[in-house]
Short mmCIF file of C-alpha atoms in Angstrom, two decimals:
data_model
loop_
_atom_site.label_atom_id
_atom_site.label_comp_id
_atom_site.label_asym_id
_atom_site.label_seq_id
_atom_site.Cartn_x
_atom_site.Cartn_y
_atom_site.Cartn_z
CA PRO A 1 0.00 0.00 0.00
CA SER A 2 1.09 3.58 -0.55
CA SER A 3 2.24 5.24 2.62
CA MET A 4 1.14 8.46 4.22
CA PRO A 5 3.42 10.11 6.77
CA ILE A 6 2.27 11.68 10.01
CA GLN A 7 0.46 14.76 8.78
CA GLY A 8 -1.65 17.63 10.01
CA ARG A 9 -3.05 20.93 8.81
CA THR A 10 -0.77 22.57 11.38
CA LEU A 11 2.48 21.46 12.96
CA ARG A 12 0.65 21.14 16.28
CA ASP A 13 -2.02 18.86 14.71
CA ALA A 14 0.61 16.54 13.22
CA ALA A 15 2.62 16.54 16.46
CA GLN A 16 -0.43 15.79 18.61
CA ARG A 17 -1.46 12.92 16.32
CA PHE A 18 2.00 11.40 16.71
CA CYS A 19 2.11 11.96 20.48
CA ASP A 20 -1.39 10.51 20.97
CA HIS A 21 -0.38 7.37 19.07
CA ILE A 22 2.76 6.84 21.14
CA ASN A 23 0.86 7.49 24.40
CA TYR A 24 -1.71 4.85 23.41
CA VAL A 25 1.09 2.32 22.86
CA LEU A 26 2.90 3.24 26.09
CA THR A 27 -0.25 2.95 28.23
CA ARG A 28 -0.91 -0.55 26.86
CA THR A 29 2.68 -1.72 27.43
CA VAL A 30 5.05 -0.25 30.05
CA THR A 31 3.90 3.05 31.60
CA GLU A 32 0.93 5.29 32.19
CA THR A 33 3.24 8.32 32.25
CA ARG A 34 2.19 10.47 29.32
CA LEU A 35 4.40 12.06 26.72
CA VAL A 36 3.89 15.68 25.80
CA VAL A 37 4.73 17.74 22.75
CA PHE A 38 7.01 20.74 22.98
CA ASP A 39 7.20 22.64 19.72
CA VAL A 40 9.64 25.17 18.39
CA PRO A 41 8.60 25.40 14.73
CA PRO A 42 9.56 23.84 12.41
CA ARG A 43 10.55 21.17 14.96
CA ILE A 44 8.80 19.32 17.74
CA GLN A 45 10.05 17.30 20.69
CA VAL A 46 8.06 14.45 22.17
CA THR A 47 9.13 13.42 25.66
CA PHE A 48 7.93 12.85 29.21
CA ARG A 49 7.80 16.29 30.87
CA GLN A 50 6.91 17.67 34.25
CA ALA A 51 6.90 21.37 35.16
CA GLY A 52 8.44 22.09 31.75
CA HIS A 53 11.41 19.76 32.20
CA PRO A 54 12.12 16.35 30.62
CA ILE A 55 11.64 13.45 33.03
CA GLU A 56 11.85 9.66 32.97
CA ALA A 57 8.99 7.23 33.55
CA ARG A 58 9.37 4.66 36.31
CA ILE A 59 9.19 1.01 35.27
CA GLN A 60 9.41 -2.10 37.44
CA THR A 61 11.71 -4.75 35.93
CA ARG A 62 12.70 -8.22 37.13
CA PHE A 63 16.00 -6.57 38.12
CA GLY A 64 14.29 -3.90 40.22
CA PRO A 65 12.98 -0.40 39.52
CA MET A 66 14.33 1.44 36.50
CA ARG A 67 13.70 4.68 34.69
CA PHE A 68 12.62 4.79 31.04
CA TYR A 69 13.49 7.80 28.90
CA PHE A 70 11.78 8.64 25.62
CA PHE A 71 12.85 11.58 23.47
CA GLN A 72 12.13 12.17 19.82
CA VAL A 73 12.67 15.24 17.66
CA CYS A 74 10.75 15.62 14.42
CA GLU A 75 10.96 18.27 11.77
CA SER A 76 8.00 19.51 9.76
CA VAL A 77 8.21 19.45 5.99
CA ARG A 78 5.43 21.36 4.19
CA THR A 79 3.79 19.65 1.23
CA PRO A 80 2.82 21.68 -1.86
CA ASP A 81 -0.75 21.85 -0.48
CA GLY A 82 0.46 23.26 2.87
CA ILE A 83 0.13 20.09 4.96
CA HIS A 84 2.77 19.50 7.66
CA GLU A 85 4.57 16.13 7.52
CA LEU A 86 6.80 15.00 10.37
CA ARG A 87 10.25 13.51 9.81
CA THR A 88 12.32 12.07 12.68
CA ILE A 89 15.66 13.84 12.97
CA ALA A 90 16.75 12.50 16.37
CA TYR A 91 15.71 10.06 19.05
CA ARG A 92 17.00 8.76 22.35
CA TYR A 93 15.45 5.88 24.26
CA ALA A 94 17.13 4.79 27.48
CA VAL A 95 16.75 2.53 30.50
CA THR A 96 18.52 3.50 33.72
CA PRO A 97 18.63 1.64 37.04
CA GLU A 98 16.63 3.60 39.63
CA ASP A 99 19.73 4.60 41.58
CA GLY A 100 21.92 4.98 38.47
CA THR A 101 23.41 8.22 37.25
CA GLU A 102 23.72 7.15 33.64
CA PRO A 103 21.64 4.92 31.37
CA LEU A 104 22.40 1.22 31.35
CA LEU A 105 21.49 1.20 27.66
CA ARG A 106 20.58 4.00 25.30
CA TRP A 107 19.54 3.84 21.67
CA GLU A 108 20.25 7.02 19.75
CA TYR A 109 19.84 8.49 16.31
CA VAL A 110 21.06 11.84 15.07
CA LYS A 111 20.25 12.78 11.47
CA PHE A 112 22.65 15.74 11.56
CA PRO A 113 25.75 14.80 13.62
CA PRO A 114 28.13 17.59 14.63
CA VAL A 115 30.69 18.62 12.05
CA GLY A 116 33.57 16.15 12.06
CA ALA A 117 31.62 13.39 13.83
CA LEU A 118 32.22 10.19 11.92
CA TRP A 119 30.41 7.77 14.26
CA CYS A 120 27.31 5.78 13.29
CA ARG A 121 24.20 7.96 13.38
CA HIS A 122 22.09 5.01 14.66
CA HIS A 123 23.85 3.48 17.65
CA LEU A 124 23.66 1.80 21.04
CA GLN A 125 25.71 2.88 24.06
CA GLY A 126 25.93 2.14 27.79
CA PRO A 127 28.44 1.66 30.63
CA VAL A 128 28.97 -1.96 29.62
CA VAL A 129 32.61 -3.08 29.69
CA LEU A 130 33.70 -5.08 26.67
CA GLN A 131 36.84 -7.15 26.71
CA ILE A 132 38.60 -6.76 23.35
CA GLN A 133 41.70 -8.91 23.56
CA GLU A 134 43.74 -7.36 26.39
CA HIS A 135 41.75 -4.09 26.37
CA SER A 136 38.70 -3.23 28.46
CA VAL A 137 36.53 -0.76 26.57
CA SER A 138 33.27 0.83 27.71
CA LEU A 139 30.39 0.64 25.25
CA ASN A 140 30.01 4.36 26.05
CA ASP A 141 33.31 4.92 24.22
CA LEU A 142 31.92 3.20 21.12
CA HIS A 143 28.92 3.79 18.87
CA LEU A 144 27.66 0.27 18.22
CA PRO A 145 25.71 0.46 14.94
CA THR A 146 22.08 -0.60 15.15
CA GLY A 147 20.17 0.75 12.19
CA TYR A 148 16.86 2.46 12.93
CA VAL A 149 15.37 1.24 16.23
CA PRO A 150 11.59 1.63 16.43
CA PHE A 151 10.38 2.59 19.91
CA GLU A 152 8.09 -0.46 19.77
CA GLU A 153 11.15 -2.73 19.83
CA VAL A 154 12.55 -0.93 22.88
CA LEU A 155 9.20 -1.45 24.65
CA ARG A 156 9.28 -5.13 23.61
CA PHE A 157 12.80 -5.39 25.10
CA CYS A 158 11.51 -3.87 28.36
CA ILE A 159 8.69 -6.44 28.59
CA VAL A 160 10.40 -9.58 27.27
CA ASP A 161 13.99 -9.14 28.46
CA LEU A 162 13.72 -6.80 31.43
CA GLY A 163 10.52 -8.43 32.69
CA VAL A 164 8.29 -5.34 32.89
CA SER A 165 4.71 -6.52 33.46
CA PRO A 166 2.70 -5.30 30.47
CA LEU A 167 -0.22 -3.02 31.28
CA ALA A 168 -2.58 -4.87 28.91
CA SER A 169 -2.92 -8.51 27.88
CA ASP A 170 -2.90 -7.53 24.18
CA TRP A 171 0.48 -5.74 24.44
CA ASP A 172 2.08 -7.86 21.70
CA ARG A 173 -0.73 -7.04 19.25
CA VAL A 174 -0.48 -3.34 20.17
CA LEU A 175 3.27 -3.32 19.47
CA ARG A 176 2.90 -5.23 16.20
CA GLU A 177 0.07 -3.00 14.96
CA SER A 178 1.93 0.16 15.95
CA TYR A 179 5.04 -0.98 14.09
CA ASP A 180 2.92 -1.91 11.06
CA LEU A 181 1.36 1.55 11.18
CA PHE A 182 4.84 3.08 11.28
CA LYS A 183 5.91 1.04 8.25
CA THR A 184 2.76 1.65 6.20
CA GLU A 185 1.26 4.99 7.23
CA PHE A 186 3.85 7.02 9.11
CA THR A 187 6.72 6.73 6.61
CA ARG A 188 7.24 7.23 2.93
#
């Protein structure tokens, strides 16, 4: 089928449609904490916020309490008929132990890396020590390539691998349908 990106008559309409979709998925899977849209045209940020500041949602894993961070930046592209279409230009999803100061794992994408940055734009990092022959290297010092990581797969990781109890019995269907929607309607 032909695809239709996230669109709206205004940037705010497109952003709210996107945010509402993600909130629906989150409240059926790992958290009832709601994302909000912060817009600085022609860009929007979607993240958990409280009192105007980004926050993390609390999740209970089989390893104990953790914090879940969701951050996505989209840019509006205007179609010839004036409709706003959203394009992801950055994301960061992270899980952090409750008492941790840095994320255990974080998935990141930056469409426009800083000048001179030659690292992979889609990557995974965390304070995980890798033994490479006689060298110990932190995954934070590397940019492990991942390709695009849909937020649905991070939520699946939280449920299946970290043992977060899903908030709805149909969580797998919700994640699959959301990802299908991303592949068919939200992207070109």
